[in-house]
PDB file of C-alpha atoms in Angstrom:
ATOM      1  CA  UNK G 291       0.000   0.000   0.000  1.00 42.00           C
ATOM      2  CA  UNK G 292       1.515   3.389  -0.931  1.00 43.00           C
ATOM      3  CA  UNK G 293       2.194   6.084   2.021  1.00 47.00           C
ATOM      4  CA  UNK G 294      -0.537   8.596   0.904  1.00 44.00           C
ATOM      5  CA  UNK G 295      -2.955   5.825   1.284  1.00 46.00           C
ATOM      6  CA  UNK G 296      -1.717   3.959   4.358  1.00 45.00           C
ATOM      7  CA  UNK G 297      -1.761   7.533   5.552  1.00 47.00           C
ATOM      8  CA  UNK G 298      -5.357   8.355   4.699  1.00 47.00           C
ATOM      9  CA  UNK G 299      -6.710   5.433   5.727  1.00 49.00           C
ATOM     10  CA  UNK G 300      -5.229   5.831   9.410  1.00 49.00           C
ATOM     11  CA  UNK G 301      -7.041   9.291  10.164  1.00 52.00           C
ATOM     12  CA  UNK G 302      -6.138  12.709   9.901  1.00 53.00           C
ATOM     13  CA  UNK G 303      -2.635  13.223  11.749  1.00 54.00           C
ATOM     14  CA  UNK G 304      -0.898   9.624  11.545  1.00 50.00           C
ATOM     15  CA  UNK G 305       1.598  11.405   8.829  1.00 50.00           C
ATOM     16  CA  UNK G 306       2.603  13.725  11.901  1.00 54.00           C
ATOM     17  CA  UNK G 307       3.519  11.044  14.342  1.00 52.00           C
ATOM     18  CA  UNK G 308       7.291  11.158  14.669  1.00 55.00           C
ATOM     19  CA  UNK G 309       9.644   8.832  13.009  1.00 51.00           C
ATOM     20  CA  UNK G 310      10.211   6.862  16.530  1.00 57.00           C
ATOM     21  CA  UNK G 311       6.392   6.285  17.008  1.00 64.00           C
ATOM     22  CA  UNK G 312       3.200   8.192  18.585  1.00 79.00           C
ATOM     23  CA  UNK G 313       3.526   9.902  21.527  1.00 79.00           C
ATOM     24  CA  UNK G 314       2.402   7.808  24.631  1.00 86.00           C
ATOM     25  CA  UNK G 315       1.105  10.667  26.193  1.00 84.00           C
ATOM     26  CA  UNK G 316       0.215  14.831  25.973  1.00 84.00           C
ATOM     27  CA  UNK G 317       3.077  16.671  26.749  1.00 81.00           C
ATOM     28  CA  UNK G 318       5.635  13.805  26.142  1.00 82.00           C
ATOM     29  CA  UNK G 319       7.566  15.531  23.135  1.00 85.00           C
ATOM     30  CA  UNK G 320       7.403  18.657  25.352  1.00 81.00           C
ATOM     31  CA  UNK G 321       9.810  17.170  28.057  1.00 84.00           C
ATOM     32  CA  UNK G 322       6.690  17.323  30.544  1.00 84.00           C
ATOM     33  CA  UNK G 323       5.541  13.919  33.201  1.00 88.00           C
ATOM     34  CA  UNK G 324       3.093  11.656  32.371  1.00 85.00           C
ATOM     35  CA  UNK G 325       1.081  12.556  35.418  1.00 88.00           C
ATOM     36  CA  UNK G 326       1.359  14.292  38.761  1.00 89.00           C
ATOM     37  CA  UNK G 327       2.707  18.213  39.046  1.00 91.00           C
ATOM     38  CA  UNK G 328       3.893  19.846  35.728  1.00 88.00           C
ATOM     39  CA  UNK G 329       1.816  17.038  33.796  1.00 89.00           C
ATOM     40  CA  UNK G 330      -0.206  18.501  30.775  1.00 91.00           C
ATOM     41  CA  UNK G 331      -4.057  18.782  32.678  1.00 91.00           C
ATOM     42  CA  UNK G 332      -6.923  16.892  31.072  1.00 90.00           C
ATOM     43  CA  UNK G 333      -9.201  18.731  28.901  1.00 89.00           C
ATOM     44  CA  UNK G 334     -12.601  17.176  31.714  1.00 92.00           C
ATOM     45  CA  UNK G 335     -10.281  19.321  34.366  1.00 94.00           C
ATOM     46  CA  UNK G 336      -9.990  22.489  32.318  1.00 93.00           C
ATOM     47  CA  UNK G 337     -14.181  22.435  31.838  1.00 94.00           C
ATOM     48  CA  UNK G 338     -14.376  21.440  35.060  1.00 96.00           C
ATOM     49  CA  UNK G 339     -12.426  25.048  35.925  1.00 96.00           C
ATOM     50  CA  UNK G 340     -13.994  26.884  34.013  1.00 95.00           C
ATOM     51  CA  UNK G 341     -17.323  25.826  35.254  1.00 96.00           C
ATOM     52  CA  UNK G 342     -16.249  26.924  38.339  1.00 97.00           C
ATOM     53  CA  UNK G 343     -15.000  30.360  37.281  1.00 97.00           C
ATOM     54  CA  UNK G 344     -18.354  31.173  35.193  1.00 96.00           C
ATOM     55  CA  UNK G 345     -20.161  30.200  38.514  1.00 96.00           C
ATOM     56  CA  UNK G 346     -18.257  32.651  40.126  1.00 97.00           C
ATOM     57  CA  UNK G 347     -18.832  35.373  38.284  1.00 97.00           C
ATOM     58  CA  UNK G 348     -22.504  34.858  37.749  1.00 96.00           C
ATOM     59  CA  UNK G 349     -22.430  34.700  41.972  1.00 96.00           C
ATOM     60  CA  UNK G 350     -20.211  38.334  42.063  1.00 96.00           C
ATOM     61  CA  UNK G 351     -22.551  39.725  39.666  1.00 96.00           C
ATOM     62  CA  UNK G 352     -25.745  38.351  41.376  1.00 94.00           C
ATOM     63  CA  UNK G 353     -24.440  40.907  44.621  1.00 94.00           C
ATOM     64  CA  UNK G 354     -24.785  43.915  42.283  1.00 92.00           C
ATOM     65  CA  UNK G 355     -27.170  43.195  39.467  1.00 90.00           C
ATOM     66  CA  UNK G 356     -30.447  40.846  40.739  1.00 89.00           C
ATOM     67  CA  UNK G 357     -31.685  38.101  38.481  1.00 89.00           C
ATOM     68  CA  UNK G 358     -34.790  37.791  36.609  1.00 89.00           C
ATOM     69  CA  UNK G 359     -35.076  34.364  35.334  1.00 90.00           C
ATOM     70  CA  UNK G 360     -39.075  35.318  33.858  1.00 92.00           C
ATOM     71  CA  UNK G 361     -37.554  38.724  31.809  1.00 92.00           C
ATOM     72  CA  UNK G 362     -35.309  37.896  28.960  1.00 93.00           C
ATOM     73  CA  UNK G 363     -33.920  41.447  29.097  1.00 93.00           C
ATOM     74  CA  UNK G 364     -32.815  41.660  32.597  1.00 92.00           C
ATOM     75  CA  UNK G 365     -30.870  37.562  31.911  1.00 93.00           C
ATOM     76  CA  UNK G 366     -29.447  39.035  28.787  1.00 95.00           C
ATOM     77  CA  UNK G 367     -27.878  42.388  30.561  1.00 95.00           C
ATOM     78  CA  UNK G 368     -27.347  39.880  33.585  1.00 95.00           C
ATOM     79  CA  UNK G 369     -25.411  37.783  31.236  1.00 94.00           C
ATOM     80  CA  UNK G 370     -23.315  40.256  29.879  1.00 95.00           C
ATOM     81  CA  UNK G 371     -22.362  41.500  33.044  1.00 96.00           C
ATOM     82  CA  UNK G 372     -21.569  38.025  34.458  1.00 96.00           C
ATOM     83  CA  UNK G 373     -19.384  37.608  30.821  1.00 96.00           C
ATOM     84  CA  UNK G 374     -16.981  40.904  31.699  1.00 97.00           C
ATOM     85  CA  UNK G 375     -17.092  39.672  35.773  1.00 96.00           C
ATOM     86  CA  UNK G 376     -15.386  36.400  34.172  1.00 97.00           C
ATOM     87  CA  UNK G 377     -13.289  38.215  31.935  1.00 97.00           C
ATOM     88  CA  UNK G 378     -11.707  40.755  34.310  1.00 97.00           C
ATOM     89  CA  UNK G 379     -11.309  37.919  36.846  1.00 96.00           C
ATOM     90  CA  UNK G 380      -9.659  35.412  34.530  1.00 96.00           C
ATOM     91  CA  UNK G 381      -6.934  38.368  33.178  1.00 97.00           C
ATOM     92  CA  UNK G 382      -6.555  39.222  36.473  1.00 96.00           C
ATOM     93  CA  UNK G 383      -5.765  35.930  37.511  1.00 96.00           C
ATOM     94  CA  UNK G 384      -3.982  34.314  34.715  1.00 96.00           C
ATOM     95  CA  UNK G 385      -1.965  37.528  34.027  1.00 96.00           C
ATOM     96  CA  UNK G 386      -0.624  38.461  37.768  1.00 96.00           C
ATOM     97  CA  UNK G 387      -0.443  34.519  39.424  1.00 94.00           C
ATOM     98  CA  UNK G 388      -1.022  32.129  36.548  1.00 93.00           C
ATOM     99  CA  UNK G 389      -4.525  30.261  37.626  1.00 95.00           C
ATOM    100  CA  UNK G 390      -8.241  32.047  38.036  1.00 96.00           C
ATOM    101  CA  UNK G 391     -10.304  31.067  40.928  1.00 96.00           C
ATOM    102  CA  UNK G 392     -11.124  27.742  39.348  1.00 96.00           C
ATOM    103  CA  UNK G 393      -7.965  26.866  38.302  1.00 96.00           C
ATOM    104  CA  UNK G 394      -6.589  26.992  42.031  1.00 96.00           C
ATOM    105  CA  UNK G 395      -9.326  25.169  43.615  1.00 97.00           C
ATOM    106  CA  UNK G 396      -8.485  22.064  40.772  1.00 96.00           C
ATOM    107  CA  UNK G 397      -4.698  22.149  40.905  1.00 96.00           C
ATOM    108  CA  UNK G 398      -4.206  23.704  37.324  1.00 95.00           C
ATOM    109  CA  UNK G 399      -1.963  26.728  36.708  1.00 95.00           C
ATOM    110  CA  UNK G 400      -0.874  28.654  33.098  1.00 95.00           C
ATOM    111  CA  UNK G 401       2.498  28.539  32.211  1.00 94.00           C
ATOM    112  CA  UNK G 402       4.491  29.981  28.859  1.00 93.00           C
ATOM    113  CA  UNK G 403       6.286  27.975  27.476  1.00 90.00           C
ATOM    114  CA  UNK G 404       9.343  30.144  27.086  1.00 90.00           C
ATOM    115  CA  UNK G 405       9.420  29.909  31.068  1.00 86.00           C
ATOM    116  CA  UNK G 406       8.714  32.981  31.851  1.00 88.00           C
ATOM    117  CA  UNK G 407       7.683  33.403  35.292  1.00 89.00           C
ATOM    118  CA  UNK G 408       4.240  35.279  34.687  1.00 92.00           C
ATOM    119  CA  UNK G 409       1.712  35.060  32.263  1.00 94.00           C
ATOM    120  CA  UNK G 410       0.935  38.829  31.820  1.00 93.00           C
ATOM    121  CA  UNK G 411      -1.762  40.787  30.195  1.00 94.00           C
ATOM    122  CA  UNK G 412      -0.213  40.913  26.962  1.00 95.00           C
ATOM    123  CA  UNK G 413      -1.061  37.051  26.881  1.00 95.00           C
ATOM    124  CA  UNK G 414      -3.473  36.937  29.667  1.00 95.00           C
ATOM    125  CA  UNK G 415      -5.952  39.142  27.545  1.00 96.00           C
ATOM    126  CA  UNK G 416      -6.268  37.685  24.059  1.00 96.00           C
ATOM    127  CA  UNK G 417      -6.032  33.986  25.449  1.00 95.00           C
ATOM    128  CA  UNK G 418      -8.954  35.220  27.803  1.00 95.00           C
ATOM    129  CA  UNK G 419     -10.883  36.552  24.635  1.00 95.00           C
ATOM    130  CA  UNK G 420     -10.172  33.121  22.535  1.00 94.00           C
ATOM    131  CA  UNK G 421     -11.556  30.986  25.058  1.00 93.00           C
ATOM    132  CA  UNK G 422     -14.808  33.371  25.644  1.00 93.00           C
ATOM    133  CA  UNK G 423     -14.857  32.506  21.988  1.00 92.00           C
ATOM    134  CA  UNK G 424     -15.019  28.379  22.761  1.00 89.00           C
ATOM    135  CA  UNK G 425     -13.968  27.403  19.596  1.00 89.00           C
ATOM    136  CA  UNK G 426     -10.327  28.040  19.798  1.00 87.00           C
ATOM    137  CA  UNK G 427     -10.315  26.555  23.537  1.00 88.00           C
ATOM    138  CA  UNK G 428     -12.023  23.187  22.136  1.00 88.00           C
ATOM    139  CA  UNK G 429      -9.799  22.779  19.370  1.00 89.00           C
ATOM    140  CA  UNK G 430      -6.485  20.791  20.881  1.00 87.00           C
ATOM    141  CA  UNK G 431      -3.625  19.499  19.807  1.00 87.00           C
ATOM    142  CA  UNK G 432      -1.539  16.401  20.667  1.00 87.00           C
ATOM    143  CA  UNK G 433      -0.289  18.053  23.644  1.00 86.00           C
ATOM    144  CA  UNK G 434      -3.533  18.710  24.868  1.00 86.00           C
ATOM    145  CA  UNK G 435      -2.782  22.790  24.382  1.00 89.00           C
ATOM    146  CA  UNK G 436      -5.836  24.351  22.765  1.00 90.00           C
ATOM    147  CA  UNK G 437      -5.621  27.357  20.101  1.00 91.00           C
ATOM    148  CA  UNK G 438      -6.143  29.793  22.579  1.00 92.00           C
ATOM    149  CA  UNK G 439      -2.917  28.493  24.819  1.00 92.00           C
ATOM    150  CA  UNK G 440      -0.581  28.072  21.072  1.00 92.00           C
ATOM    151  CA  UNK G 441      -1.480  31.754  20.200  1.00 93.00           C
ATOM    152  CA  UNK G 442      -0.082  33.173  22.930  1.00 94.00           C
ATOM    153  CA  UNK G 443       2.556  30.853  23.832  1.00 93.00           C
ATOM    154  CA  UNK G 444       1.295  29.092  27.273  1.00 93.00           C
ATOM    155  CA  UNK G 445       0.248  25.602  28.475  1.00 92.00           C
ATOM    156  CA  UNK G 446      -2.528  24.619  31.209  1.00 93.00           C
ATOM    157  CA  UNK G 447      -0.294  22.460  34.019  1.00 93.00           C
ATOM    158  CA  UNK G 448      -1.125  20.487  37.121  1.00 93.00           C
ATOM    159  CA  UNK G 449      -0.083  21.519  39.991  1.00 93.00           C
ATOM    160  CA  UNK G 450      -0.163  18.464  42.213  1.00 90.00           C
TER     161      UNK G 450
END
């Protein structure tokens, strides 16, 4: 069988493994662990942090702007409101220590890859807007770093 075919007919990527076989697991070619602290976190855990953050925020906003769950109006302002409460909290939090709220409470922290120690806003804020977009979050690659993470240069760690 020729190499374009073998190559089609194993999915979309087997042309891309390396020459000395697939990668066992995300973050292996990057030099990272398999699991454990400064492993590559699991896209469930990421949701699972956000969740948590967009909870938050739709709590801080609840203390300043009450909830009408019969007006569409009032949910839609509420919403937007509860959308910038998330986004100044994740900059804040991603840009000055690395993790948001949710993050912390699920061992997870953002790193760049060049090993600088802070994120900052110059990458805290764009990577903030891409993943309010959810496409570029969803979209991963092999090392489990979403669009949103390879734009700006950072990866989503454990922690413990």
């Amino acid at each position: 069988m020729s190499r374009w075919t073998g190559t089609w007919l194993s999915g979309p990527g087997a042309a891309l493994e390396p020459a000395d076989g697939p990668q066992r697991w995300r973050g292996e070619r990057l030099g990272l662990p398999e699991r454990g602290s400064g492993s590559v976190a699991s896209t469930g855990i990421r949701l699972g942090a956000l969740a948590i953050d967009l909870v938050l925020a739709s709590l801080a906003t609840s203390v300043f702007f009450r909830p009408d769950f019969t007006d569409p109006a009032v949910m839609r302002t509420f919403n937007y409101w509860a959308l910038l409460t998330w986004f100044v909290i994740t900059v804040a939090g991603v840009a000055l220590a690395g993790f948001t709220p949710g993050k912390a409470l699920l061992g997870l922290r953002v790193v760049r890859m060049d090993g600088a120690p802070l994120v900052g806003p110059i990458r805290a804020i764009p990577r903030s807007v891409l993943v309010a977009l959810v496409v570029p979050a969803a979209i991963t690659d092999r090392d489990g770093r979403g669009l949103h993470d390879k734009a700006v240069g950072t990866i989503v760690l454990r922690t413990r």
